[in-house]
PDB file of C-alpha atoms in Angstrom:
ATOM      1  CA  MET A   1       0.000   0.000   0.000  1.00  0.00           C
ATOM      2  CA  SER A   2       1.447   3.404  -1.008  1.00  0.00           C
ATOM      3  CA  SER A   3       1.716   6.204   1.555  1.00  0.00           C
ATOM      4  CA  ILE A   4      -1.109   8.108  -0.159  1.00  0.00           C
ATOM      5  CA  LYS A   5      -3.366   5.043  -0.111  1.00  0.00           C
ATOM      6  CA  ARG A   6      -2.376   4.479   3.523  1.00  0.00           C
ATOM      7  CA  ARG A   7      -3.538   7.993   4.452  1.00  0.00           C
ATOM      8  CA  ILE A   8      -6.785   7.512   2.535  1.00  0.00           C
ATOM      9  CA  PHE A   9      -7.275   4.205   4.350  1.00  0.00           C
ATOM     10  CA  LEU A  10      -6.730   5.849   7.760  1.00  0.00           C
ATOM     11  CA  CYS A  11      -9.329   8.491   6.868  1.00  0.00           C
ATOM     12  CA  LEU A  12     -11.722   5.689   5.905  1.00  0.00           C
ATOM     13  CA  VAL A  13     -11.035   3.959   9.240  1.00  0.00           C
ATOM     14  CA  GLY A  14     -11.949   7.201  11.010  1.00  0.00           C
ATOM     15  CA  LEU A  15     -15.190   7.516   9.049  1.00  0.00           C
ATOM     16  CA  LEU A  16     -16.155   3.923   9.837  1.00  0.00           C
ATOM     17  CA  ALA A  17     -15.301   4.458  13.522  1.00  0.00           C
ATOM     18  CA  GLY A  18     -17.608   7.473  13.669  1.00  0.00           C
ATOM     19  CA  LEU A  19     -20.347   5.558  11.847  1.00  0.00           C
ATOM     20  CA  ALA A  20     -20.067   2.587  14.238  1.00  0.00           C
ATOM     21  CA  ALA A  21     -20.060   4.810  17.350  1.00  0.00           C
ATOM     22  CA  TRP A  22     -23.202   6.695  16.354  1.00  0.00           C
ATOM     23  CA  PRO A  23     -25.953   4.055  16.997  1.00  0.00           C
ATOM     24  CA  ALA A  24     -24.326   3.030  20.308  1.00  0.00           C
ATOM     25  CA  ALA A  25     -24.243   6.679  21.388  1.00  0.00           C
ATOM     26  CA  GLU A  26     -27.882   7.220  20.398  1.00  0.00           C
ATOM     27  CA  ILE A  27     -28.950   4.185  22.431  1.00  0.00           C
ATOM     28  CA  THR A  28     -26.946   5.435  25.420  1.00  0.00           C
ATOM     29  CA  LEU A  29     -28.655   8.834  25.166  1.00  0.00           C
ATOM     30  CA  LEU A  30     -32.047   7.154  25.572  1.00  0.00           C
ATOM     31  CA  PHE A  31     -31.039   6.115  29.094  1.00  0.00           C
ATOM     32  CA  GLN A  32     -29.621   9.454  30.205  1.00  0.00           C
ATOM     33  CA  ALA A  33     -32.322   9.917  32.840  1.00  0.00           C
ATOM     34  CA  ASP A  34     -31.285   6.663  34.539  1.00  0.00           C
ATOM     35  CA  PHE A  35     -27.830   7.946  35.462  1.00  0.00           C
ATOM     36  CA  PRO A  36     -27.292   9.488  38.938  1.00  0.00           C
ATOM     37  CA  SER A  37     -25.780  12.693  37.489  1.00  0.00           C
ATOM     38  CA  TYR A  38     -24.932  14.313  34.187  1.00  0.00           C
ATOM     39  CA  LEU A  39     -21.212  13.958  34.954  1.00  0.00           C
ATOM     40  CA  VAL A  40     -21.517  10.177  35.376  1.00  0.00           C
ATOM     41  CA  PHE A  41     -23.563   9.995  32.185  1.00  0.00           C
ATOM     42  CA  SER A  42     -21.005  12.090  30.294  1.00  0.00           C
ATOM     43  CA  ILE A  43     -18.112   9.874  31.418  1.00  0.00           C
ATOM     44  CA  PHE A  44     -20.023   6.732  30.408  1.00  0.00           C
ATOM     45  CA  LEU A  45     -20.919   8.257  27.032  1.00  0.00           C
ATOM     46  CA  GLY A  46     -17.269   9.152  26.474  1.00  0.00           C
ATOM     47  CA  ALA A  47     -16.280   5.543  27.188  1.00  0.00           C
ATOM     48  CA  VAL A  48     -18.850   4.344  24.626  1.00  0.00           C
ATOM     49  CA  PHE A  49     -17.407   6.648  21.977  1.00  0.00           C
ATOM     50  CA  GLY A  50     -13.894   5.576  22.944  1.00  0.00           C
ATOM     51  CA  ILE A  51     -14.613   1.853  22.609  1.00  0.00           C
ATOM     52  CA  PHE A  52     -15.516   2.194  18.935  1.00  0.00           C
ATOM     53  CA  ILE A  53     -12.954   4.842  18.000  1.00  0.00           C
ATOM     54  CA  GLY A  54     -10.173   2.895  19.756  1.00  0.00           C
ATOM     55  CA  ALA A  55     -11.189  -0.478  18.295  1.00  0.00           C
ATOM     56  CA  PHE A  56     -11.202   0.768  14.715  1.00  0.00           C
ATOM     57  CA  PHE A  57      -7.926   2.665  14.945  1.00  0.00           C
ATOM     58  CA  GLY A  58      -6.366  -0.252  16.825  1.00  0.00           C
ATOM     59  CA  SER A  59      -7.136  -2.587  13.930  1.00  0.00           C
ATOM     60  CA  GLY A  60      -5.876  -0.249  11.199  1.00  0.00           C
ATOM     61  CA  ASP A  61      -2.201  -1.210  11.047  1.00  0.00           C
ATOM     62  CA  GLY A  62      -2.993  -4.922  11.208  1.00  0.00           C
ATOM     63  CA  VAL A  63      -5.373  -4.585   8.255  1.00  0.00           C
ATOM     64  CA  ILE A  64      -2.792  -2.619   6.252  1.00  0.00           C
ATOM     65  CA  MET A  65      -0.078  -5.208   6.909  1.00  0.00           C
ATOM     66  CA  SER A  66      -2.476  -8.203   6.597  1.00  0.00           C
ATOM     67  CA  HIS A  67      -1.571  -9.366  10.129  1.00  0.00           C
ATOM     68  CA  ARG A  68      -4.549 -11.211  11.604  1.00  0.00           C
ATOM     69  CA  ARG A  69      -2.931 -11.408  15.031  1.00  0.00           C
ATOM     70  CA  SER A  70      -2.217  -7.667  15.011  1.00  0.00           C
ATOM     71  CA  ILE A  71      -5.854  -6.981  14.135  1.00  0.00           C
ATOM     72  CA  VAL A  72      -7.120  -9.013  17.097  1.00  0.00           C
ATOM     73  CA  THR A  73      -4.642  -7.589  19.625  1.00  0.00           C
ATOM     74  CA  GLY A  74      -5.136  -4.098  18.205  1.00  0.00           C
ATOM     75  CA  VAL A  75      -8.916  -4.262  18.616  1.00  0.00           C
ATOM     76  CA  ALA A  76      -8.620  -5.644  22.167  1.00  0.00           C
ATOM     77  CA  ARG A  77      -6.184  -2.945  23.254  1.00  0.00           C
ATOM     78  CA  GLY A  78      -8.151  -0.331  21.324  1.00  0.00           C
ATOM     79  CA  VAL A  79     -11.356  -1.133  23.206  1.00  0.00           C
ATOM     80  CA  PHE A  80      -9.624  -0.806  26.581  1.00  0.00           C
ATOM     81  CA  ILE A  81      -7.488   2.251  25.788  1.00  0.00           C
ATOM     82  CA  GLY A  82     -10.302   3.935  23.871  1.00  0.00           C
ATOM     83  CA  ALA A  83     -12.802   3.456  26.705  1.00  0.00           C
ATOM     84  CA  LEU A  84     -10.278   4.863  29.175  1.00  0.00           C
ATOM     85  CA  GLY A  85      -9.496   7.796  26.887  1.00  0.00           C
ATOM     86  CA  GLY A  86     -13.155   8.525  26.196  1.00  0.00           C
ATOM     87  CA  ALA A  87     -14.053   8.522  29.897  1.00  0.00           C
ATOM     88  CA  ALA A  88     -11.037  10.697  30.775  1.00  0.00           C
ATOM     89  CA  GLY A  89     -11.656  13.018  27.840  1.00  0.00           C
ATOM     90  CA  PHE A  90     -15.295  13.675  28.619  1.00  0.00           C
ATOM     91  CA  PHE A  91     -14.477  14.203  32.303  1.00  0.00           C
ATOM     92  CA  ILE A  92     -11.781  16.729  31.354  1.00  0.00           C
ATOM     93  CA  GLY A  93     -14.164  18.331  28.865  1.00  0.00           C
ATOM     94  CA  GLN A  94     -16.804  18.801  31.568  1.00  0.00           C
ATOM     95  CA  ALA A  95     -14.169  20.207  33.946  1.00  0.00           C
ATOM     96  CA  ALA A  96     -13.004  22.652  31.254  1.00  0.00           C
ATOM     97  CA  LEU A  97     -16.622  23.614  30.599  1.00  0.00           C
ATOM     98  CA  PHE A  98     -17.206  24.335  34.287  1.00  0.00           C
ATOM     99  CA  LEU A  99     -14.024  26.386  34.659  1.00  0.00           C
ATOM    100  CA  THR A 100     -14.744  28.336  31.487  1.00  0.00           C
ATOM    101  CA  GLY A 101     -18.274  29.228  32.581  1.00  0.00           C
ATOM    102  CA  GLU A 102     -17.311  29.930  36.180  1.00  0.00           C
ATOM    103  CA  TYR A 103     -14.125  31.948  35.756  1.00  0.00           C
ATOM    104  CA  LEU A 104     -13.380  32.881  32.152  1.00  0.00           C
ATOM    105  CA  ILE A 105     -16.502  33.704  30.160  1.00  0.00           C
ATOM    106  CA  HIS A 106     -19.501  35.383  31.753  1.00  0.00           C
ATOM    107  CA  SER A 107     -21.395  36.329  28.601  1.00  0.00           C
ATOM    108  CA  MET A 108     -23.998  33.683  27.754  1.00  0.00           C
ATOM    109  CA  LYS A 109     -23.592  34.314  24.044  1.00  0.00           C
ATOM    110  CA  ARG A 110     -19.809  33.951  24.106  1.00  0.00           C
ATOM    111  CA  PHE A 111     -20.099  30.907  26.337  1.00  0.00           C
ATOM    112  CA  SER A 112     -22.439  29.221  23.837  1.00  0.00           C
ATOM    113  CA  THR A 113     -20.456  30.158  20.734  1.00  0.00           C
ATOM    114  CA  VAL A 114     -16.883  29.902  22.083  1.00  0.00           C
ATOM    115  CA  GLY A 115     -16.618  28.487  25.599  1.00  0.00           C
ATOM    116  CA  MET A 116     -18.779  25.396  25.198  1.00  0.00           C
ATOM    117  CA  PRO A 117     -17.445  24.178  21.809  1.00  0.00           C
ATOM    118  CA  VAL A 118     -13.795  24.782  22.754  1.00  0.00           C
ATOM    119  CA  SER A 119     -14.171  23.157  26.195  1.00  0.00           C
ATOM    120  CA  ARG A 120     -15.792  20.069  24.717  1.00  0.00           C
ATOM    121  CA  ALA A 121     -13.211  19.968  21.920  1.00  0.00           C
ATOM    122  CA  ILE A 122     -10.542  19.622  24.625  1.00  0.00           C
ATOM    123  CA  GLY A 123     -12.312  16.469  25.783  1.00  0.00           C
ATOM    124  CA  TRP A 124     -12.472  15.145  22.208  1.00  0.00           C
ATOM    125  CA  ALA A 125      -8.735  15.882  21.873  1.00  0.00           C
ATOM    126  CA  VAL A 126      -8.003  13.647  24.867  1.00  0.00           C
ATOM    127  CA  LEU A 127     -10.062  10.862  23.276  1.00  0.00           C
ATOM    128  CA  GLY A 128      -8.144  11.390  20.022  1.00  0.00           C
ATOM    129  CA  LEU A 129      -4.852  11.187  21.911  1.00  0.00           C
ATOM    130  CA  PHE A 130      -5.724   7.804  23.432  1.00  0.00           C
ATOM    131  CA  ALA A 131      -7.083   6.452  20.128  1.00  0.00           C
ATOM    132  CA  GLY A 132      -3.948   7.568  18.311  1.00  0.00           C
ATOM    133  CA  MET A 133      -1.683   5.795  20.806  1.00  0.00           C
ATOM    134  CA  VAL A 134      -3.350   2.379  20.483  1.00  0.00           C
ATOM    135  CA  ASP A 135      -1.118   0.982  17.739  1.00  0.00           C
ATOM    136  CA  GLY A 136       2.020   2.351  19.388  1.00  0.00           C
ATOM    137  CA  VAL A 137       1.088   0.598  22.628  1.00  0.00           C
ATOM    138  CA  ARG A 138       0.327  -2.638  20.749  1.00  0.00           C
ATOM    139  CA  SER A 139       3.690  -2.617  18.950  1.00  0.00           C
ATOM    140  CA  ARG A 140       5.577  -1.161  21.954  1.00  0.00           C
ATOM    141  CA  SER A 141       6.970   1.555  19.714  1.00  0.00           C
ATOM    142  CA  GLY A 142       7.869   4.897  21.286  1.00  0.00           C
ATOM    143  CA  ASN A 143       7.895   6.609  17.889  1.00  0.00           C
ATOM    144  CA  LYS A 144       4.418   5.304  17.041  1.00  0.00           C
ATOM    145  CA  ILE A 145       3.145   6.496  20.411  1.00  0.00           C
ATOM    146  CA  ARG A 146       4.617   9.940  19.654  1.00  0.00           C
ATOM    147  CA  VAL A 147       2.913   9.932  16.250  1.00  0.00           C
ATOM    148  CA  GLY A 148      -0.365   8.933  17.910  1.00  0.00           C
ATOM    149  CA  ILE A 149      -0.121  11.658  20.550  1.00  0.00           C
ATOM    150  CA  ILE A 150       0.567  14.453  18.046  1.00  0.00           C
ATOM    151  CA  GLY A 151      -1.832  13.213  15.373  1.00  0.00           C
ATOM    152  CA  GLY A 152      -4.519  12.205  17.869  1.00  0.00           C
ATOM    153  CA  ILE A 153      -4.535  15.487  19.783  1.00  0.00           C
ATOM    154  CA  SER A 154      -4.457  17.619  16.614  1.00  0.00           C
ATOM    155  CA  GLY A 155      -7.110  15.643  14.777  1.00  0.00           C
ATOM    156  CA  GLY A 156      -9.192  15.104  17.920  1.00  0.00           C
ATOM    157  CA  PHE A 157      -9.281  18.777  18.848  1.00  0.00           C
ATOM    158  CA  LEU A 158     -10.012  20.113  15.355  1.00  0.00           C
ATOM    159  CA  GLY A 159     -12.445  17.277  14.628  1.00  0.00           C
ATOM    160  CA  GLY A 160     -14.156  17.780  17.993  1.00  0.00           C
ATOM    161  CA  LEU A 161     -14.368  21.522  17.372  1.00  0.00           C
ATOM    162  CA  ALA A 162     -15.940  20.913  13.966  1.00  0.00           C
ATOM    163  CA  LEU A 163     -18.340  18.387  15.534  1.00  0.00           C
ATOM    164  CA  GLU A 164     -19.457  20.808  18.261  1.00  0.00           C
ATOM    165  CA  TYR A 165     -19.882  23.771  15.906  1.00  0.00           C
ATOM    166  CA  PHE A 166     -21.817  21.620  13.445  1.00  0.00           C
ATOM    167  CA  ARG A 167     -24.196  20.522  16.199  1.00  0.00           C
ATOM    168  CA  THR A 168     -24.543  24.130  17.383  1.00  0.00           C
ATOM    169  CA  ALA A 169     -25.187  25.481  13.887  1.00  0.00           C
ATOM    170  CA  TYR A 170     -27.687  22.759  12.937  1.00  0.00           C
ATOM    171  CA  PRO A 171     -29.393  21.679  16.160  1.00  0.00           C
ATOM    172  CA  GLU A 172     -32.533  20.579  14.348  1.00  0.00           C
ATOM    173  CA  THR A 173     -30.732  18.275  11.927  1.00  0.00           C
ATOM    174  CA  VAL A 174     -31.699  14.689  12.703  1.00  0.00           C
ATOM    175  CA  PHE A 175     -28.292  13.286  11.818  1.00  0.00           C
ATOM    176  CA  ALA A 176     -26.198  16.155  13.236  1.00  0.00           C
ATOM    177  CA  ARG A 177     -24.429  13.884  15.714  1.00  0.00           C
ATOM    178  CA  LEU A 178     -23.704  11.286  13.017  1.00  0.00           C
ATOM    179  CA  LEU A 179     -22.198  13.863  10.667  1.00  0.00           C
ATOM    180  CA  GLY A 180     -20.204  15.319  13.541  1.00  0.00           C
ATOM    181  CA  LEU A 181     -18.793  11.902  14.466  1.00  0.00           C
ATOM    182  CA  LEU A 182     -17.857  11.235  10.851  1.00  0.00           C
ATOM    183  CA  ILE A 183     -15.965  14.538  10.776  1.00  0.00           C
ATOM    184  CA  PHE A 184     -14.271  13.715  14.078  1.00  0.00           C
ATOM    185  CA  GLY A 185     -13.089  10.285  12.928  1.00  0.00           C
ATOM    186  CA  LEU A 186     -11.983  11.665   9.562  1.00  0.00           C
ATOM    187  CA  PHE A 187      -9.823  14.341  11.204  1.00  0.00           C
ATOM    188  CA  ILE A 188      -8.071  11.847  13.498  1.00  0.00           C
ATOM    189  CA  GLY A 189      -7.239   9.581  10.548  1.00  0.00           C
ATOM    190  CA  LEU A 190      -6.147  12.555   8.407  1.00  0.00           C
ATOM    191  CA  PHE A 191      -3.812  14.059  11.008  1.00  0.00           C
ATOM    192  CA  TYR A 192      -2.441  10.698  12.147  1.00  0.00           C
ATOM    193  CA  GLY A 193      -1.515   9.821   8.568  1.00  0.00           C
ATOM    194  CA  PHE A 194       0.110  13.200   7.991  1.00  0.00           C
ATOM    195  CA  VAL A 195       2.167  13.110  11.203  1.00  0.00           C
ATOM    196  CA  GLU A 196       3.120   9.457  10.649  1.00  0.00           C
ATOM    197  CA  VAL A 197       4.745  10.253   7.312  1.00  0.00           C
ATOM    198  CA  ARG A 198       6.474  13.382   8.648  1.00  0.00           C
ATOM    199  CA  LEU A 199       7.997  11.513  11.606  1.00  0.00           C
ATOM    200  CA  SER A 200       8.973   8.330   9.764  1.00  0.00           C
ATOM    201  CA  TYR A 201      12.616   7.417   9.138  1.00  0.00           C
ATOM    202  CA  GLY A 202      12.021   6.493   5.524  1.00  0.00           C
ATOM    203  CA  VAL A 203      10.133   3.961   3.452  1.00  0.00           C
ATOM    204  CA  LEU A 204      10.848   0.563   1.912  1.00  0.00           C
ATOM    205  CA  THR A 205       9.140  -0.145  -1.414  1.00  0.00           C
ATOM    206  CA  LEU A 206       8.825  -3.628  -2.923  1.00  0.00           C
ATOM    207  CA  LEU A 207      10.178  -3.633  -6.470  1.00  0.00           C
ATOM    208  CA  ASN A 208       9.037  -7.071  -7.641  1.00  0.00           C
ATOM    209  CA  GLY A 209       6.636  -9.928  -7.064  1.00  0.00           C
ATOM    210  CA  ARG A 210       2.942 -10.065  -6.283  1.00  0.00           C
ATOM    211  CA  PHE A 211       3.123  -7.072  -3.932  1.00  0.00           C
ATOM    212  CA  LYS A 212       5.201  -4.862  -6.239  1.00  0.00           C
ATOM    213  CA  GLY A 213       4.771  -1.202  -5.284  1.00  0.00           C
ATOM    214  CA  ARG A 214       3.719  -1.865  -1.675  1.00  0.00           C
ATOM    215  CA  GLU A 215       5.323   0.589   0.725  1.00  0.00           C
ATOM    216  CA  PHE A 216       6.375   0.012   4.328  1.00  0.00           C
ATOM    217  CA  LEU A 217       6.968   3.061   6.480  1.00  0.00           C
ATOM    218  CA  ILE A 218       9.910   2.833   8.863  1.00  0.00           C
ATOM    219  CA  ASN A 219       7.942   4.348  11.723  1.00  0.00           C
ATOM    220  CA  GLN A 220       9.456   2.534  14.688  1.00  0.00           C
ATOM    221  CA  LYS A 221      12.961   1.824  16.005  1.00  0.00           C
ATOM    222  CA  LYS A 222      12.998  -1.844  14.989  1.00  0.00           C
ATOM    223  CA  LEU A 223      11.280  -3.670  12.125  1.00  0.00           C
ATOM    224  CA  ARG A 224      11.545  -7.406  11.558  1.00  0.00           C
ATOM    225  CA  ILE A 225      11.384  -8.700   7.979  1.00  0.00           C
ATOM    226  CA  GLY A 226      10.583 -12.301   7.130  1.00  0.00           C
ATOM    227  CA  ALA A 227       8.123 -14.865   5.870  1.00  0.00           C
ATOM    228  CA  LEU A 228       6.029 -15.309   9.015  1.00  0.00           C
ATOM    229  CA  GLU A 229       3.030 -13.191   9.951  1.00  0.00           C
ATOM    230  CA  LYS A 230       4.585 -12.119  13.262  1.00  0.00           C
ATOM    231  CA  ASN A 231       7.130  -9.972  11.378  1.00  0.00           C
ATOM    232  CA  ASP A 232       6.517  -6.247  10.914  1.00  0.00           C
ATOM    233  CA  ILE A 233       7.130  -6.674   7.179  1.00  0.00           C
ATOM    234  CA  LYS A 234       5.826  -9.997   5.894  1.00  0.00           C
ATOM    235  CA  LEU A 235       7.296 -11.130   2.577  1.00  0.00           C
ATOM    236  CA  GLU A 236       4.623 -13.655   1.708  1.00  0.00           C
ATOM    237  CA  GLY A 237       5.043 -15.595  -1.514  1.00  0.00           C
ATOM    238  CA  TYR A 238       8.726 -14.788  -2.047  1.00  0.00           C
ATOM    239  CA  HIS A 239      11.353 -17.546  -2.339  1.00  0.00           C
ATOM    240  CA  ASP A 240      14.318 -18.129  -0.016  1.00  0.00           C
ATOM    241  CA  VAL A 241      12.982 -15.845   2.714  1.00  0.00           C
ATOM    242  CA  SER A 242      13.576 -17.125   6.264  1.00  0.00           C
ATOM    243  CA  ASP A 243      10.938 -17.032   8.977  1.00  0.00           C
ATOM    244  CA  CYS A 244      12.696 -13.929  10.365  1.00  0.00           C
ATOM    245  CA  HIS A 245      15.285 -12.895   7.791  1.00  0.00           C
ATOM    246  CA  ALA A 246      16.440  -9.328   8.519  1.00  0.00           C
ATOM    247  CA  LEU A 247      16.183  -6.557  11.063  1.00  0.00           C
ATOM    248  CA  VAL A 248      15.841  -2.845  10.326  1.00  0.00           C
ATOM    249  CA  SER A 249      16.941  -0.697  13.257  1.00  0.00           C
ATOM    250  CA  VAL A 250      17.148   3.069  13.805  1.00  0.00           C
ATOM    251  CA  LYS A 251      20.123   4.493  15.686  1.00  0.00           C
ATOM    252  CA  LYS A 252      20.251   8.277  16.156  1.00  0.00           C
ATOM    253  CA  ASP A 253      18.119   8.830  13.035  1.00  0.00           C
ATOM    254  CA  ASP A 254      20.356   6.587  10.900  1.00  0.00           C
ATOM    255  CA  VAL A 255      18.699   3.458   9.511  1.00  0.00           C
ATOM    256  CA  PHE A 256      20.584   0.153   9.543  1.00  0.00           C
ATOM    257  CA  ILE A 257      19.713  -3.266   8.162  1.00  0.00           C
ATOM    258  CA  SER A 258      21.293  -6.550   9.244  1.00  0.00           C
ATOM    259  CA  PRO A 259      20.610 -10.255   8.633  1.00  0.00           C
ATOM    260  CA  VAL A 260      19.083 -12.418  11.340  1.00  0.00           C
ATOM    261  CA  ALA A 261      20.750 -15.783  12.074  1.00  0.00           C
ATOM    262  CA  ASP A 262      21.851 -17.304   8.752  1.00  0.00           C
ATOM    263  CA  GLY A 263      19.742 -15.093   6.522  1.00  0.00           C
ATOM    264  CA  ARG A 264      21.588 -13.920   3.382  1.00  0.00           C
ATOM    265  CA  LEU A 265      21.231 -10.186   2.833  1.00  0.00           C
ATOM    266  CA  LEU A 266      22.361  -8.165  -0.192  1.00  0.00           C
ATOM    267  CA  VAL A 267      22.458  -4.384  -0.538  1.00  0.00           C
ATOM    268  CA  ASN A 268      23.143  -3.123  -4.064  1.00  0.00           C
ATOM    269  CA  ASP A 269      24.115  -6.739  -4.930  1.00  0.00           C
ATOM    270  CA  ASP A 270      26.818  -6.864  -2.228  1.00  0.00           C
ATOM    271  CA  PRO A 271      26.446  -9.211   0.787  1.00  0.00           C
ATOM    272  CA  VAL A 272      26.368  -7.320   4.102  1.00  0.00           C
ATOM    273  CA  ASN A 273      26.320  -8.055   7.831  1.00  0.00           C
ATOM    274  CA  GLU A 274      25.191  -4.612   8.976  1.00  0.00           C
ATOM    275  CA  HIS A 275      24.666  -1.733   6.595  1.00  0.00           C
ATOM    276  CA  MET A 276      23.619   1.885   7.107  1.00  0.00           C
ATOM    277  CA  LEU A 277      20.992   2.512   4.465  1.00  0.00           C
ATOM    278  CA  LYS A 278      21.451   5.369   2.019  1.00  0.00           C
ATOM    279  CA  TYR A 279      18.975   6.935  -0.375  1.00  0.00           C
ATOM    280  CA  GLU A 280      17.879   4.492  -3.114  1.00  0.00           C
ATOM    281  CA  ASP A 281      19.773   1.507  -1.753  1.00  0.00           C
ATOM    282  CA  VAL A 282      18.299  -1.720  -3.165  1.00  0.00           C
ATOM    283  CA  ILE A 283      17.939  -4.528  -0.608  1.00  0.00           C
ATOM    284  CA  LYS A 284      17.605  -8.151  -1.690  1.00  0.00           C
ATOM    285  CA  ILE A 285      16.045 -10.612   0.750  1.00  0.00           C
ATOM    286  CA  GLY A 286      15.547 -13.971  -0.909  1.00  0.00           C
ATOM    287  CA  SER A 287      13.754 -13.241  -4.173  1.00  0.00           C
ATOM    288  CA  ALA A 288      12.304  -9.957  -2.843  1.00  0.00           C
ATOM    289  CA  LYS A 289      13.831  -6.589  -3.721  1.00  0.00           C
ATOM    290  CA  LEU A 290      13.112  -3.450  -1.695  1.00  0.00           C
ATOM    291  CA  LEU A 291      14.075   0.165  -2.400  1.00  0.00           C
ATOM    292  CA  TYR A 292      14.963   2.453   0.518  1.00  0.00           C
ATOM    293  CA  GLN A 293      13.949   6.111   0.256  1.00  0.00           C
ATOM    294  CA  TYR A 294      13.327   9.065   2.570  1.00  0.00           C
ATOM    295  CA  LYS A 295       9.829  10.498   2.988  1.00  0.00           C
TER     296      LYS A 295
END
C-alpha cells in the first residue's frame, strides 16, 4: 500500500469508527435519565465513543499489513485504551466547561459560541490522543506512540471543534451527531496519517513480485522482515525468505539493516552483515527486492 493510499485508508477507518459509534451513542442517550448525574452519564458516554474509536484505529495497522494477530490484539487494546481515553476526555471536557463558565466567560452568548465548543473539543482531543496511541502501545513503539499523541490530539481537537460547531449550527438536523462523528473520525485519521509520514525514518518499497509497489513506512525503532506473519514486514510468496530474515533498526536517526541468524542479505548486490541505508539503496532478501527512500 502506497503512503497516499495508507492515508486515505486511515481516513476511511476514522469515518467507519464514527459511523459505528453513532448508533451506540444514540442508544446510550435514551437512558440518560437513569444515570445518577450528568457527569456520570457524560463519562459513560465518552467511554462508549472511545470503545468504537479505539477499536477501529487499533485494527488499522494490522489490516494494512495483513496481520490477523495484530488486528485481534489491536482491537482488544483499542477497546480498553479507547474506553479509558473517552471517559477521561469527557471528564476533562466537563471540567473545562465548568471552569470556562465559572471563571473565564460570563457572557452567555460567548459561552455558547466559544466556551462550550472549545471546552468540549478539549475532551475530544483527549479521546483522540488515546485512540492515536493504540497501535504504538500494541507494537511497543515509542515513535508510534509519539505519532499517535501528536496526530490524535491535533485531529481530535479540530475534529471535535468541527463536531461541536456543526451541532450548534444545525441543532434541528436529525443526523447532526452522526455527521459530527464522521468529521471527528476523519480528522483523526487525516492528522495521524500526515504526522506518521512526517515523523517516519524512511520507506521501503517492494520492487518485484505479487506485492510490487507496496510501501512500508519505517515508523518505529525496529522492524523485523521475514516470511512469518509475526514480522513487521511480511514477505509472503517470495522464495528463499527465512521465517525472520532481517532486522531494520534506527540508531540516532540513521537506519541500519542486518541479517538475522543465517539469513543472506544483499544491498546493491553486495552481501552485508550490517549496513547503514542510504537513499535508493536496493535490498535483496531472498527473491524480494526493496528500495529504501526518505519520505
